[in-house]
Amino acid sequence: MREAARTYLALLGGPVLLLTAYFTVPLGWFGPHHAAVSWTVFGTLLAVLGVGLLREARMQVLGRSRHPVPRILTLLCGALVVFAAAYLGMSRQPGELDGLTTKIDALYFTVITMATVGYGDIHPAGQAARVVVMLQLLYTFVFLTTGVTALTRQVRTRAVRRSRHEE
């Protein structure tokens, strides 16, 4: 029972902490007035997320990942927060993102882009914003592939264990 409780705590804890940080940390210094810092932080955070995702994918392939879902969910939420912060910073540059003015707008646009829904109320107008949207779509594809692989492997492993115990 303790292991299950830890798993559920990890499942909820990582995303809650990341979203809390997103809404409480001031992001006003990101944007066109500090472009070099903004792009460096964005690139560094994406690299960290990428390494985490590659590590999780490697653990999946090797069959060493016991509870992949909390880690993948935390990485996915991390990507949401990083892209939302990037979009918020880019929205301060006129002509980059039309209709995006608040943190909620940025998170909304990030989720809508990740879900590939695209209502059209907020859209990338500038070249930099379009590149970041394409990068987010690529990240989403990789995250979803890794997540589905992890869940499939976990379900298969549990089914095999149960069938062995029933025999």
GROMACS .gro file of C-alpha atoms in nm:
model
  167
    1MET     CA    1   0.000   0.000   0.000
    2ARG     CA    2   0.284   0.239   0.076
    3GLU     CA    3   0.427   0.197  -0.273
    4ALA     CA    4   0.088   0.275  -0.427
    5ALA     CA    5   0.052   0.583  -0.208
    6ARG     CA    6   0.399   0.702  -0.312
    7THR     CA    7   0.312   0.647  -0.676
    8TYR     CA    8  -0.009   0.850  -0.650
    9LEU     CA    9   0.170   1.124  -0.457
   10ALA     CA   10   0.434   1.141  -0.729
   11LEU     CA   11   0.161   1.135  -0.993
   12LEU     CA   12  -0.001   1.444  -0.846
   13GLY     CA   13   0.291   1.614  -0.672
   14GLY     CA   14   0.513   1.691  -0.970
   15PRO     CA   15   0.246   1.854  -1.185
   16VAL     CA   16   0.099   2.047  -0.891
   17LEU     CA   17   0.442   2.187  -0.799
   18LEU     CA   18   0.521   2.280  -1.158
   19LEU     CA   19   0.189   2.457  -1.213
   20THR     CA   20   0.218   2.634  -0.878
   21ALA     CA   21   0.563   2.759  -0.977
   22TYR     CA   22   0.434   2.872  -1.317
   23PHE     CA   23   0.160   3.084  -1.162
   24THR     CA   24   0.366   3.225  -0.874
   25VAL     CA   25   0.712   3.288  -1.021
   26PRO     CA   26   0.731   3.627  -1.192
   27LEU     CA   27   0.807   3.578  -1.561
   28GLY     CA   28   0.822   3.947  -1.652
   29TRP     CA   29   1.193   3.938  -1.731
   30PHE     CA   30   1.139   3.693  -2.019
   31GLY     CA   31   1.072   3.847  -2.355
   32PRO     CA   32   1.222   4.064  -2.627
   33HIS     CA   33   1.400   4.301  -2.386
   34HIS     CA   34   1.611   4.005  -2.261
   35ALA     CA   35   1.605   3.789  -2.573
   36ALA     CA   36   1.941   3.615  -2.517
   37VAL     CA   37   1.852   3.516  -2.160
   38SER     CA   38   1.502   3.409  -2.263
   39TRP     CA   39   1.620   3.184  -2.546
   40THR     CA   40   1.904   3.042  -2.334
   41VAL     CA   41   1.670   2.950  -2.048
   42PHE     CA   42   1.413   2.808  -2.291
   43GLY     CA   43   1.675   2.598  -2.471
   44THR     CA   44   1.831   2.476  -2.147
   45LEU     CA   45   1.497   2.373  -1.998
   46LEU     CA   46   1.397   2.193  -2.318
   47ALA     CA   47   1.732   2.012  -2.315
   48VAL     CA   48   1.676   1.903  -1.953
   49LEU     CA   49   1.326   1.779  -2.042
   50GLY     CA   50   1.467   1.603  -2.348
   51VAL     CA   51   1.732   1.426  -2.142
   52GLY     CA   52   1.466   1.319  -1.892
   53LEU     CA   53   1.248   1.189  -2.172
   54LEU     CA   54   1.537   1.003  -2.337
   55ARG     CA   55   1.628   0.852  -2.001
   56GLU     CA   56   1.271   0.734  -1.950
   57ALA     CA   57   1.253   0.595  -2.305
   58ARG     CA   58   1.580   0.409  -2.248
   59MET     CA   59   1.448   0.265  -1.922
   60GLN     CA   60   1.136   0.154  -2.109
   61VAL     CA   61   1.336  -0.022  -2.379
   62LEU     CA   62   1.553  -0.195  -2.121
   63GLY     CA   63   1.250  -0.289  -1.909
   64ARG     CA   64   1.387  -0.116  -1.598
   65SER     CA   65   1.109   0.136  -1.541
   66ARG     CA   66   0.871   0.018  -1.268
   67HIS     CA   67   0.646   0.322  -1.238
   68PRO     CA   68   0.692   0.532  -1.552
   69VAL     CA   69   0.360   0.715  -1.550
   70PRO     CA   70   0.440   0.970  -1.274
   71ARG     CA   71   0.773   1.057  -1.436
   72ILE     CA   72   0.624   1.092  -1.783
   73LEU     CA   73   0.335   1.301  -1.648
   74THR     CA   74   0.579   1.528  -1.463
   75LEU     CA   75   0.793   1.566  -1.776
   76LEU     CA   76   0.482   1.642  -1.981
   77CYS     CA   77   0.369   1.903  -1.729
   78GLY     CA   78   0.721   2.046  -1.731
   79ALA     CA   79   0.698   2.082  -2.108
   80LEU     CA   80   0.361   2.255  -2.071
   81VAL     CA   81   0.505   2.505  -1.825
   82VAL     CA   82   0.821   2.570  -2.031
   83PHE     CA   83   0.629   2.624  -2.353
   84ALA     CA   84   0.367   2.839  -2.178
   85ALA     CA   85   0.642   3.059  -2.030
   86ALA     CA   86   0.807   3.084  -2.373
   87TYR     CA   87   0.480   3.184  -2.538
   88LEU     CA   88   0.417   3.441  -2.266
   89GLY     CA   89   0.761   3.591  -2.325
   90MET     CA   90   0.713   3.592  -2.703
   91SER     CA   91   0.373   3.759  -2.668
   92ARG     CA   92   0.552   4.071  -2.547
   93GLN     CA   93   0.703   4.108  -2.895
   94PRO     CA   94   0.441   4.273  -3.119
   95GLY     CA   95   0.334   4.051  -3.406
   96GLU     CA   96   0.447   3.717  -3.260
   97LEU     CA   97   0.136   3.575  -3.089
   98ASP     CA   98  -0.198   3.739  -3.153
   99GLY     CA   99  -0.448   3.719  -2.866
  100LEU     CA  100  -0.211   3.605  -2.590
  101THR     CA  101  -0.174   3.844  -2.294
  102THR     CA  102  -0.185   3.648  -1.965
  103LYS     CA  103  -0.039   3.335  -1.806
  104ILE     CA  104  -0.378   3.167  -1.843
  105ASP     CA  105  -0.378   3.257  -2.215
  106ALA     CA  106  -0.029   3.110  -2.252
  107LEU     CA  107  -0.118   2.787  -2.071
  108TYR     CA  108  -0.443   2.762  -2.267
  109PHE     CA  109  -0.259   2.806  -2.598
  110THR     CA  110   0.001   2.547  -2.493
  111VAL     CA  111  -0.264   2.288  -2.403
  112ILE     CA  112  -0.464   2.359  -2.720
  113THR     CA  113  -0.147   2.323  -2.928
  114MET     CA  114  -0.049   2.004  -2.746
  115ALA     CA  115  -0.395   1.861  -2.812
  116THR     CA  116  -0.363   1.978  -3.175
  117VAL     CA  117  -0.709   2.135  -3.154
  118GLY     CA  118  -0.625   2.491  -3.259
  119TYR     CA  119  -0.936   2.703  -3.215
  120GLY     CA  120  -0.776   3.001  -3.385
  121ASP     CA  121  -0.844   3.259  -3.113
  122ILE     CA  122  -0.472   3.269  -3.032
  123HIS     CA  123  -0.231   3.197  -3.312
  124PRO     CA  124   0.137   3.235  -3.394
  125ALA     CA  125   0.186   3.523  -3.636
  126GLY     CA  126   0.565   3.567  -3.619
  127GLN     CA  127   0.838   3.335  -3.740
  128ALA     CA  128   0.984   3.268  -3.394
  129ALA     CA  129   0.642   3.175  -3.255
  130ARG     CA  130   0.579   2.939  -3.546
  131VAL     CA  131   0.913   2.766  -3.490
  132VAL     CA  132   0.835   2.720  -3.120
  133VAL     CA  133   0.489   2.581  -3.203
  134MET     CA  134   0.647   2.329  -3.443
  135LEU     CA  135   0.897   2.234  -3.173
  136GLN     CA  136   0.615   2.187  -2.925
  137LEU     CA  137   0.428   1.961  -3.168
  138LEU     CA  138   0.742   1.748  -3.207
  139TYR     CA  139   0.782   1.729  -2.828
  140THR     CA  140   0.416   1.632  -2.794
  141PHE     CA  141   0.455   1.350  -3.045
  142VAL     CA  142   0.760   1.213  -2.863
  143PHE     CA  143   0.596   1.246  -2.520
  144LEU     CA  144   0.278   1.073  -2.633
  145THR     CA  145   0.472   0.791  -2.797
  146THR     CA  146   0.680   0.738  -2.484
  147GLY     CA  147   0.373   0.759  -2.261
  148VAL     CA  148   0.171   0.510  -2.462
  149THR     CA  149   0.468   0.273  -2.476
  150ALA     CA  150   0.511   0.298  -2.099
  151LEU     CA  151   0.144   0.238  -2.027
  152THR     CA  152   0.123  -0.053  -2.271
  153ARG     CA  153   0.431  -0.215  -2.121
  154GLN     CA  154   0.300  -0.166  -1.767
  155VAL     CA  155  -0.041  -0.315  -1.850
  156ARG     CA  156   0.122  -0.610  -2.029
  157THR     CA  157   0.358  -0.675  -1.737
  158ARG     CA  158   0.072  -0.670  -1.485
  159ALA     CA  159  -0.138  -0.901  -1.702
  160VAL     CA  160   0.149  -1.151  -1.726
  161ARG     CA  161   0.203  -1.138  -1.348
  162ARG     CA  162  -0.167  -1.196  -1.279
  163SER     CA  163  -0.186  -1.486  -1.521
  164ARG     CA  164   0.116  -1.650  -1.354
  165HIS     CA  165  -0.041  -1.613  -1.009
  166GLU     CA  166  -0.372  -1.761  -1.128
  167GLU     CA  167  -0.207  -2.073  -1.272
   0.00000   0.00000   0.00000
